């Protein structure tokens, strides 16, 4: 609650202004019935046209003022609501941007999307209703009560009528709330679920078609959708029921008031009193009804507020060390060292254990091992996509946790195993993250990555569009563009996580040769599954089940490391093995 409340402080002046207009509107509305009573008693009662006109003009003026105030408040509250939801959306987004894998896993992607859209809209609605109604209702309730006493003509039983009406309304609201409140929590979760299934299905459309599982998927979606609909219909029905009930109560009150007054009416002034009293009674009861409406919106918004606060209050696990908050543009030589590094996903069982090796600048260091042996985990620790559970990683002898994160990542050209391109064109993807890359630089990067042929093939060249996620290029082309993207950074350290697997052998060889020529004294870390890719590496680290089981050059490893020999035997012919 406090987390979200903070956002209102920024717009305090707008809130104050809208409250002032609200007060203006309330004062006008509270005056009207009393003028009405005056008009009846002094004007109509005395058949004095001049008095009627003078009251009439004042009443018109009051009505117009009230109307202008109401419109202004509506205008201001919409502005405040939109601004606050914009601020919230921005902060939720930047918070999520800083999430490390661990925090990311805590929420699901679909839930994060619902939270930054639907949940924020709930808060926006609450803001508008609060400003428009919550503040208005108490003023009208209290003001109306005071005025009603004045026009009650000394009939004390009238107070009881109003009190009874309010009591009935409160009871109705409490009953509705206790039934509906738990459903609102459920509803947001069900929206998450529908979003998740829809997202999965849209992303996996090809697989669904290939496996003919449309019906199964449809059923799955249908079930989630039906559940959401049921909850939604239930809450709507409860709300729908409440309104007519309220109207019945109101009408009953009006009748009772007329009935009570009927016993007392002796002259015209009493009728004038009755008219004013009825209107004040209406205002009082209305204000309670409005408050009840807020209690209907509030529970749902409270669920949303909690869900937003949860995201905003999740501590970021990967952050800059004290005193290293500012990027200094530091460049490293590129000597990477892992010292007894262990890491377990989500703090659970260790995925990699006690990893120690050095990757020197000017050398190619290779990581090889079967799938699931922990290669990607090891290299992801270097740009601090996750933080080591124990041990440490240093660059040029400095613990990476003591380096500004921006500087650290600027020093690493990283090609992740799962490549993602962004919507845009080739130039925007290859020059991604660079402020001002020249055409020549991009061309160079693309050449090294062996992508120039395919880039220059199309008539649009670098302007060729890339659709969302890189769906309109082949796996190998995507991989080469991702490599070019990393190379164009001109970093002292490069990490290629299984980046050559989608390339044919010829391109693989050409790319490695180009890398060797162009990388100069950069530190190159290559993760591979093919022995051929890394045979010539200066140093090969063999991983098995999260542990280092071999470390050395190709020829030595063939003799000393059984795991490496097995991998090599399965891929290379006897001559190639060259034992
Ligand atoms: P490799 O790249 O060698 O194929 P990974 O580093 O991707 O292997 O995976 C190593 C181990 O860590 C595997 O057993 C895998 O199940 C686990 N793992 C990988 N990513 C995650 C993740 N995001 N959450 C939990 N466990 C993971
Ligand atoms: Mg991997």
mmCIF file of N, CA and C in Angstrom, residues 453-500:
data_model
loop_
_atom_site.group_PDB
_atom_site.id
_atom_site.type_symbol
_atom_site.label_atom_id
_atom_site.label_comp_id
_atom_site.label_asym_id
_atom_site.label_seq_id
_atom_site.Cartn_x
_atom_site.Cartn_y
_atom_site.Cartn_z
ATOM 1 N N UNK A 453 27.476 -12.229 -46.948
ATOM 2 C CA UNK A 453 26.885 -12.763 -48.168
ATOM 3 C C UNK A 453 25.364 -12.615 -48.122
ATOM 4 N N UNK A 454 24.811 -13.021 -47.003
ATOM 5 C CA UNK A 454 23.355 -13.017 -46.909
ATOM 6 C C UNK A 454 22.805 -11.608 -46.663
ATOM 7 N N UNK A 455 23.608 -10.766 -46.011
ATOM 8 C CA UNK A 455 23.151 -9.390 -45.814
ATOM 9 C C UNK A 455 23.148 -8.640 -47.137
ATOM 10 N N UNK A 456 24.231 -8.811 -47.902
ATOM 11 C CA UNK A 456 24.347 -8.058 -49.147
ATOM 12 C C UNK A 456 23.551 -8.664 -50.294
ATOM 13 N N UNK A 457 23.107 -9.892 -50.077
ATOM 14 C CA UNK A 457 22.343 -10.576 -51.101
ATOM 15 C C UNK A 457 21.039 -9.834 -51.392
ATOM 16 N N UNK A 458 20.318 -9.516 -50.329
ATOM 17 C CA UNK A 458 19.047 -8.808 -50.485
ATOM 18 C C UNK A 458 19.313 -7.403 -50.997
ATOM 19 N N UNK A 459 18.385 -6.847 -51.761
ATOM 20 C CA UNK A 459 18.626 -5.513 -52.306
ATOM 21 C C UNK A 459 18.605 -4.448 -51.222
ATOM 22 N N UNK A 460 17.941 -4.779 -50.107
ATOM 23 C CA UNK A 460 17.843 -3.776 -49.050
ATOM 24 C C UNK A 460 19.089 -3.750 -48.172
ATOM 25 N N UNK A 461 19.929 -4.778 -48.237
ATOM 26 C CA UNK A 461 21.143 -4.811 -47.435
ATOM 27 C C UNK A 461 20.848 -4.684 -45.965
ATOM 28 N N UNK A 462 21.508 -3.701 -45.339
ATOM 29 C CA UNK A 462 21.354 -3.514 -43.892
ATOM 30 C C UNK A 462 19.958 -3.065 -43.496
ATOM 31 N N UNK A 463 19.207 -2.596 -44.506
ATOM 32 C CA UNK A 463 17.871 -2.103 -44.186
ATOM 33 C C UNK A 463 16.839 -3.232 -44.160
ATOM 34 N N UNK A 464 17.285 -4.434 -44.482
ATOM 35 C CA UNK A 464 16.334 -5.569 -44.495
ATOM 36 C C UNK A 464 15.663 -5.689 -43.132
ATOM 37 N N UNK A 465 14.332 -5.795 -43.187
ATOM 38 C CA UNK A 465 13.598 -5.839 -41.922
ATOM 39 C C UNK A 465 13.766 -7.172 -41.198
ATOM 40 N N UNK A 466 13.783 -7.078 -39.891
ATOM 41 C CA UNK A 466 13.792 -8.273 -39.048
ATOM 42 C C UNK A 466 12.489 -8.223 -38.251
ATOM 43 N N UNK A 467 11.727 -9.313 -38.304
ATOM 44 C CA UNK A 467 10.462 -9.281 -37.563
ATOM 45 C C UNK A 467 10.697 -9.709 -36.118
ATOM 46 N N UNK A 468 9.664 -9.596 -35.323
ATOM 47 C CA UNK A 468 9.768 -9.836 -33.877
ATOM 48 C C UNK A 468 10.440 -11.180 -33.586
ATOM 49 N N UNK A 469 11.477 -11.147 -32.746
ATOM 50 C CA UNK A 469 12.171 -12.367 -32.380
ATOM 51 C C UNK A 469 13.058 -12.908 -33.491
ATOM 52 N N UNK A 470 13.101 -12.235 -34.627
ATOM 53 C CA UNK A 470 13.926 -12.708 -35.743
ATOM 54 C C UNK A 470 13.284 -13.868 -36.473
ATOM 55 N N UNK A 471 11.966 -13.832 -36.589
ATOM 56 C CA UNK A 471 11.241 -14.969 -37.157
ATOM 57 C C UNK A 471 11.439 -15.101 -38.662
ATOM 58 N N UNK A 472 11.868 -14.013 -39.320
ATOM 59 C CA UNK A 472 11.970 -14.095 -40.783
ATOM 60 C C UNK A 472 13.376 -14.386 -41.299
ATOM 61 N N UNK A 473 14.271 -14.863 -40.415
ATOM 62 C CA UNK A 473 15.572 -15.329 -40.894
ATOM 63 C C UNK A 473 15.770 -16.757 -40.385
ATOM 64 N N UNK A 474 16.631 -17.498 -41.050
ATOM 65 C CA UNK A 474 16.811 -18.902 -40.662
ATOM 66 C C UNK A 474 17.634 -18.988 -39.375
ATOM 67 N N UNK A 475 17.648 -20.167 -38.772
ATOM 68 C CA UNK A 475 18.397 -20.372 -37.531
ATOM 69 C C UNK A 475 19.857 -19.981 -37.682
ATOM 70 N N UNK A 476 20.470 -20.425 -38.782
ATOM 71 C CA UNK A 476 21.883 -20.130 -38.998
ATOM 72 C C UNK A 476 22.124 -18.651 -39.240
ATOM 73 N N UNK A 477 21.202 -18.023 -39.984
ATOM 74 C CA UNK A 477 21.347 -16.580 -40.244
ATOM 75 C C UNK A 477 21.200 -15.792 -38.949
ATOM 76 N N UNK A 478 20.248 -16.241 -38.141
ATOM 77 C CA UNK A 478 20.021 -15.581 -36.855
ATOM 78 C C UNK A 478 21.276 -15.678 -36.002
ATOM 79 N N UNK A 479 21.851 -16.880 -36.002
ATOM 80 C CA UNK A 479 23.048 -17.085 -35.206
ATOM 81 C C UNK A 479 24.184 -16.177 -35.681
ATOM 82 N N UNK A 480 24.328 -16.059 -36.990
ATOM 83 C CA UNK A 480 25.416 -15.231 -37.504
ATOM 84 C C UNK A 480 25.176 -13.755 -37.209
ATOM 85 N N UNK A 481 23.929 -13.338 -37.281
ATOM 86 C CA UNK A 481 23.632 -11.930 -36.938
ATOM 87 C C UNK A 481 23.907 -11.677 -35.458
ATOM 88 N N UNK A 482 23.582 -12.670 -34.628
ATOM 89 C CA UNK A 482 23.847 -12.517 -33.192
ATOM 90 C C UNK A 482 25.343 -12.441 -32.945
ATOM 91 N N UNK A 483 26.119 -13.213 -33.724
ATOM 92 C CA UNK A 483 27.575 -13.159 -33.584
ATOM 93 C C UNK A 483 28.083 -11.784 -34.019
ATOM 94 N N UNK A 484 27.539 -11.301 -35.144
ATOM 95 C CA UNK A 484 27.947 -9.974 -35.629
ATOM 96 C C UNK A 484 27.607 -8.902 -34.598
ATOM 97 N N UNK A 485 26.471 -9.073 -33.948
ATOM 98 C CA UNK A 485 26.048 -8.110 -32.930
ATOM 99 C C UNK A 485 27.062 -8.058 -31.800
ATOM 100 N N UNK A 486 27.553 -9.232 -31.394
ATOM 101 C CA UNK A 486 28.534 -9.261 -30.307
ATOM 102 C C UNK A 486 29.864 -8.687 -30.770
ATOM 103 N N UNK A 487 30.261 -9.037 -32.006
ATOM 104 C CA UNK A 487 31.571 -8.589 -32.510
ATOM 105 C C UNK A 487 31.607 -7.074 -32.681
ATOM 106 N N UNK A 488 30.475 -6.490 -33.116
ATOM 107 C CA UNK A 488 30.473 -5.049 -33.367
ATOM 108 C C UNK A 488 30.700 -4.252 -32.087
ATOM 109 N N UNK A 489 30.606 -4.915 -30.953
ATOM 110 C CA UNK A 489 30.855 -4.213 -29.685
ATOM 111 C C UNK A 489 32.338 -3.935 -29.459
ATOM 112 N N UNK A 490 33.193 -4.651 -30.188
ATOM 113 C CA UNK A 490 34.657 -4.524 -30.043
ATOM 114 C C UNK A 490 35.070 -4.603 -28.583
ATOM 115 N N UNK A 491 34.684 -5.694 -27.957
ATOM 116 C CA UNK A 491 34.980 -5.865 -26.537
ATOM 117 C C UNK A 491 36.278 -6.649 -26.364
ATOM 118 N N UNK A 492 36.903 -6.522 -25.195
ATOM 119 C CA UNK A 492 38.118 -7.310 -24.953
ATOM 120 C C UNK A 492 37.811 -8.777 -24.624
ATOM 121 N N UNK A 493 36.546 -9.078 -24.332
ATOM 122 C CA UNK A 493 36.190 -10.463 -24.010
ATOM 123 C C UNK A 493 34.995 -10.863 -24.872
ATOM 124 N N UNK A 494 35.077 -12.037 -25.462
ATOM 125 C CA UNK A 494 33.942 -12.542 -26.242
ATOM 126 C C UNK A 494 33.517 -13.898 -25.709
ATOM 127 N N UNK A 495 32.217 -14.079 -25.628
ATOM 128 C CA UNK A 495 31.703 -15.379 -25.206
ATOM 129 C C UNK A 495 30.743 -15.864 -26.288
ATOM 130 N N UNK A 496 31.028 -17.033 -26.822
ATOM 131 C CA UNK A 496 30.121 -17.629 -27.815
ATOM 132 C C UNK A 496 29.531 -18.894 -27.215
ATOM 133 N N UNK A 497 28.269 -18.827 -26.826
ATOM 134 C CA UNK A 497 27.660 -19.996 -26.193
ATOM 135 C C UNK A 497 26.979 -20.844 -27.259
ATOM 136 N N UNK A 498 27.652 -21.895 -27.628
ATOM 137 C CA UNK A 498 27.096 -22.835 -28.613
ATOM 138 C C UNK A 498 26.640 -22.095 -29.869
ATOM 139 N N UNK A 499 27.461 -21.140 -30.311
ATOM 140 C CA UNK A 499 27.005 -20.242 -31.362
ATOM 141 C C UNK A 499 27.284 -20.766 -32.751
ATOM 142 N N UNK A 500 27.975 -21.899 -32.832
ATOM 143 C CA UNK A 500 28.351 -22.380 -34.156
ATOM 144 C C UNK A 500 27.576 -23.623 -34.546
#
